PDB file of C-alpha atoms and ligand atoms in Angstrom:
ATOM      1  CA  MET H 256    -108.124 -20.208-162.457  1.00 47.00           C
ATOM      2  CA  GLY H 257    -111.835 -19.708-162.340  1.00 52.00           C
ATOM      3  CA  TRP H 258    -115.310 -17.453-161.459  1.00 48.00           C
ATOM      4  CA  ASP H 259    -118.542 -18.922-160.209  1.00 53.00           C
ATOM      5  CA  VAL H 260    -120.336 -15.657-160.428  1.00 66.00           C
ATOM      6  CA  ASN H 261    -120.665 -13.356-163.244  1.00 82.00           C
ATOM      7  CA  TYR H 262    -120.093 -10.319-161.707  1.00 91.00           C
ATOM      8  CA  SER H 263    -121.264  -6.775-163.693  1.00 93.00           C
ATOM      9  CA  CYS H 264    -120.325  -2.779-163.075  1.00 94.00           C
ATOM     10  CA  ASP H 265    -123.074  -0.965-160.298  1.00 93.00           C
ATOM     11  CA  ILE H 266    -122.681   1.626-161.877  1.00 94.00           C
ATOM     12  CA  CYS H 267    -122.390   1.253-165.480  1.00 94.00           C
ATOM     13  CA  GLY H 268    -123.382  -1.981-166.227  1.00 93.00           C
ATOM     14  CA  LYS H 269    -120.705  -3.599-167.798  1.00 93.00           C
ATOM     15  CA  PRO H 270    -120.324  -6.984-167.032  1.00 92.00           C
ATOM     16  CA  LYS H 271    -116.908  -8.739-165.315  1.00 91.00           C
ATOM     17  CA  ARG H 272    -114.454 -10.871-167.900  1.00 83.00           C
ATOM     18  CA  GLU H 273    -111.162 -11.041-168.030  1.00 70.00           C
ATOM     19  CA  ALA H 274    -110.788  -7.177-167.940  1.00 68.00           C
ATOM     20  CA  ASN H 275    -108.527  -6.635-164.631  1.00 74.00           C
ATOM     21  CA  HIS H 276    -108.948  -3.188-163.408  1.00 88.00           C
ATOM     22  CA  TRP H 277    -111.677  -4.389-160.905  1.00 95.00           C
ATOM     23  CA  TRP H 278    -112.345  -2.559-157.645  1.00 96.00           C
ATOM     24  CA  MET H 279    -114.992  -2.861-155.060  1.00 96.00           C
ATOM     25  CA  VAL H 280    -116.835  -0.715-152.612  1.00 95.00           C
ATOM     26  CA  MET H 281    -118.155  -0.503-149.740  1.00 93.00           C
ATOM     27  CA  LEU H 282    -120.000   1.348-147.145  1.00 91.00           C
ATOM     28  CA  GLY H 283    -119.225   0.962-143.530  1.00 90.00           C
ATOM     29  CA  ASP H 284    -119.721   3.401-140.504  1.00 89.00           C
ATOM     30  CA  VAL H 285    -118.317   5.565-138.743  1.00 86.00           C
ATOM     31  CA  PRO H 286    -117.823   5.407-135.056  1.00 85.00           C
ATOM     32  CA  CYS H 287    -117.552   8.779-133.921  1.00 83.00           C
ATOM     33  CA  PHE H 288    -118.856  11.751-136.747  1.00 80.00           C
ATOM     34  CA  GLU H 289    -120.205  14.968-136.117  1.00 84.00           C
ATOM     35  CA  GLN H 290    -123.701  16.449-135.926  1.00 86.00           C
ATOM     36  CA  GLY H 291    -124.401  17.153-139.854  1.00 82.00           C
ATOM     37  CA  GLN H 292    -121.766  14.797-140.981  1.00 81.00           C
ATOM     38  CA  PRO H 293    -121.870  11.860-142.989  1.00 80.00           C
ATOM     39  CA  ALA H 294    -122.449   8.703-140.895  1.00 85.00           C
ATOM     40  CA  ARG H 295    -120.392   6.541-143.145  1.00 89.00           C
ATOM     41  CA  ARG H 296    -117.175   5.957-144.953  1.00 91.00           C
ATOM     42  CA  PHE H 297    -116.110   4.869-148.130  1.00 94.00           C
ATOM     43  CA  THR H 298    -113.862   2.127-148.448  1.00 95.00           C
ATOM     44  CA  LEU H 299    -112.120   1.578-151.929  1.00 95.00           C
ATOM     45  CA  LEU H 300    -110.608  -1.937-152.356  1.00 94.00           C
ATOM     46  CA  PRO H 301    -108.880  -3.810-155.173  1.00 94.00           C
ATOM     47  CA  TRP H 302    -110.839  -6.472-156.594  1.00 94.00           C
ATOM     48  CA  ASN H 303    -110.405  -9.604-154.505  1.00 90.00           C
ATOM     49  CA  ALA H 304    -112.154 -12.698-155.278  1.00 88.00           C
ATOM     50  CA  ALA H 305    -112.486 -14.383-152.301  1.00 90.00           C
ATOM     51  CA  GLU H 306    -114.514 -10.957-150.973  1.00 91.00           C
ATOM     52  CA  ALA H 307    -116.508  -9.909-154.362  1.00 92.00           C
ATOM     53  CA  ALA H 308    -119.442 -12.038-153.091  1.00 90.00           C
ATOM     54  CA  GLY H 309    -119.890 -10.153-149.909  1.00 90.00           C
ATOM     55  CA  PRO H 310    -122.858  -8.526-149.338  1.00 86.00           C
ATOM     56  CA  ASN H 311    -122.372  -5.316-148.922  1.00 87.00           C
ATOM     57  CA  ILE H 312    -120.187  -4.911-151.787  1.00 92.00           C
ATOM     58  CA  HIS H 313    -120.107  -3.102-154.969  1.00 94.00           C
ATOM     59  CA  HIS H 314    -118.153  -4.048-158.142  1.00 95.00           C
ATOM     60  CA  LEU H 315    -116.690  -1.090-160.453  1.00 96.00           C
ATOM     61  CA  CYS H 316    -115.183  -1.428-162.798  1.00 95.00           C
ATOM     62  CA  GLY H 317    -112.818   1.045-163.078  1.00 94.00           C
ATOM     63  CA  GLU H 318    -111.939   4.138-162.068  1.00 94.00           C
ATOM     64  CA  SER H 319    -114.416   6.842-163.821  1.00 95.00           C
ATOM     65  CA  CYS H 320    -117.211   4.284-162.364  1.00 95.00           C
ATOM     66  CA  ALA H 321    -115.061   4.363-158.664  1.00 96.00           C
ATOM     67  CA  MET H 322    -114.939   8.416-159.305  1.00 95.00           C
ATOM     68  CA  LYS H 323    -118.465   8.564-159.913  1.00 95.00           C
ATOM     69  CA  ALA H 324    -119.118   6.182-156.703  1.00 96.00           C
ATOM     70  CA  MET H 325    -117.706   8.768-154.569  1.00 95.00           C
ATOM     71  CA  GLU H 326    -119.630  11.303-155.815  1.00 95.00           C
ATOM     72  CA  ARG H 327    -122.775  10.768-155.640  1.00 93.00           C
ATOM     73  CA  PHE H 328    -121.298   8.956-151.936  1.00 92.00           C
ATOM     74  CA  MET H 329    -120.410  12.699-151.443  1.00 91.00           C
ATOM     75  CA  SER H 330    -122.973  14.218-152.877  1.00 89.00           C
ATOM     76  CA  SER H 331    -126.148  11.690-151.026  1.00 86.00           C
ATOM     77  CA  GLY H 332    -124.072   9.834-148.984  1.00 84.00           C
ATOM     78  CA  GLU H 333    -125.408   6.320-150.939  1.00 85.00           C
ATOM     79  CA  ILE H 334    -124.045   5.130-154.236  1.00 86.00           C
ATOM     80  CA  PHE H 335    -126.759   3.340-155.063  1.00 75.00           C
ATOM     81  CA  PRO H 336    -129.790   4.632-154.006  1.00 61.00           C
ATOM     82  CA  GLU H 337    -132.405   2.084-155.716  1.00 59.00           C
ATOM     83  CA  LYS H 338    -130.038  -0.756-154.450  1.00 51.00           C
ATOM     84  CA  VAL H 339    -129.983  -0.776-150.671  1.00 49.00           C
ATOM     85  CA  THR H 340    -128.126  -3.540-149.066  1.00 52.00           C
ATOM     86  CA  ARG H 341    -128.659  -4.347-145.645  1.00 52.00           C
ATOM     87  CA  VAL H 342    -127.641  -7.214-143.433  1.00 51.00           C
ATOM     88  CA  GLY H 343    -128.844  -7.030-140.393  1.00 45.00           C
TER      89      GLY H 343
HETATM   90 ZN1  LIG D1416    -118.565   0.523-164.614  1.00 89.19          ZN
END
C-alpha cells in the first residue's frame, strides 16, 4: 500500500508519513438550528485514504490538533478561517 498524495496536518503543518493516528474533520451544514446558534456541525472521522482527498476534508495529525480544531470551531464556527474551502 502506498499513497499518491502527501497530506499535512491542517493545524500544525506536520507532514503525514507512516504515522497512523491521523483523523479527518469535515464541517457540514446543520439542517435545523436555533437563532444565534452555529449552523454547522463538526464531524470527526477516522483516517480513510479513500475520503482523505475530498475537497471539504481537513487533515489532523492526532488528538491534540483535533482538540485545537474543535476549540476553534466552537469559538469561531470555523477551523481554518484562512483556508475556507467551499463547494458550490
Ligand atoms: Zn497537527
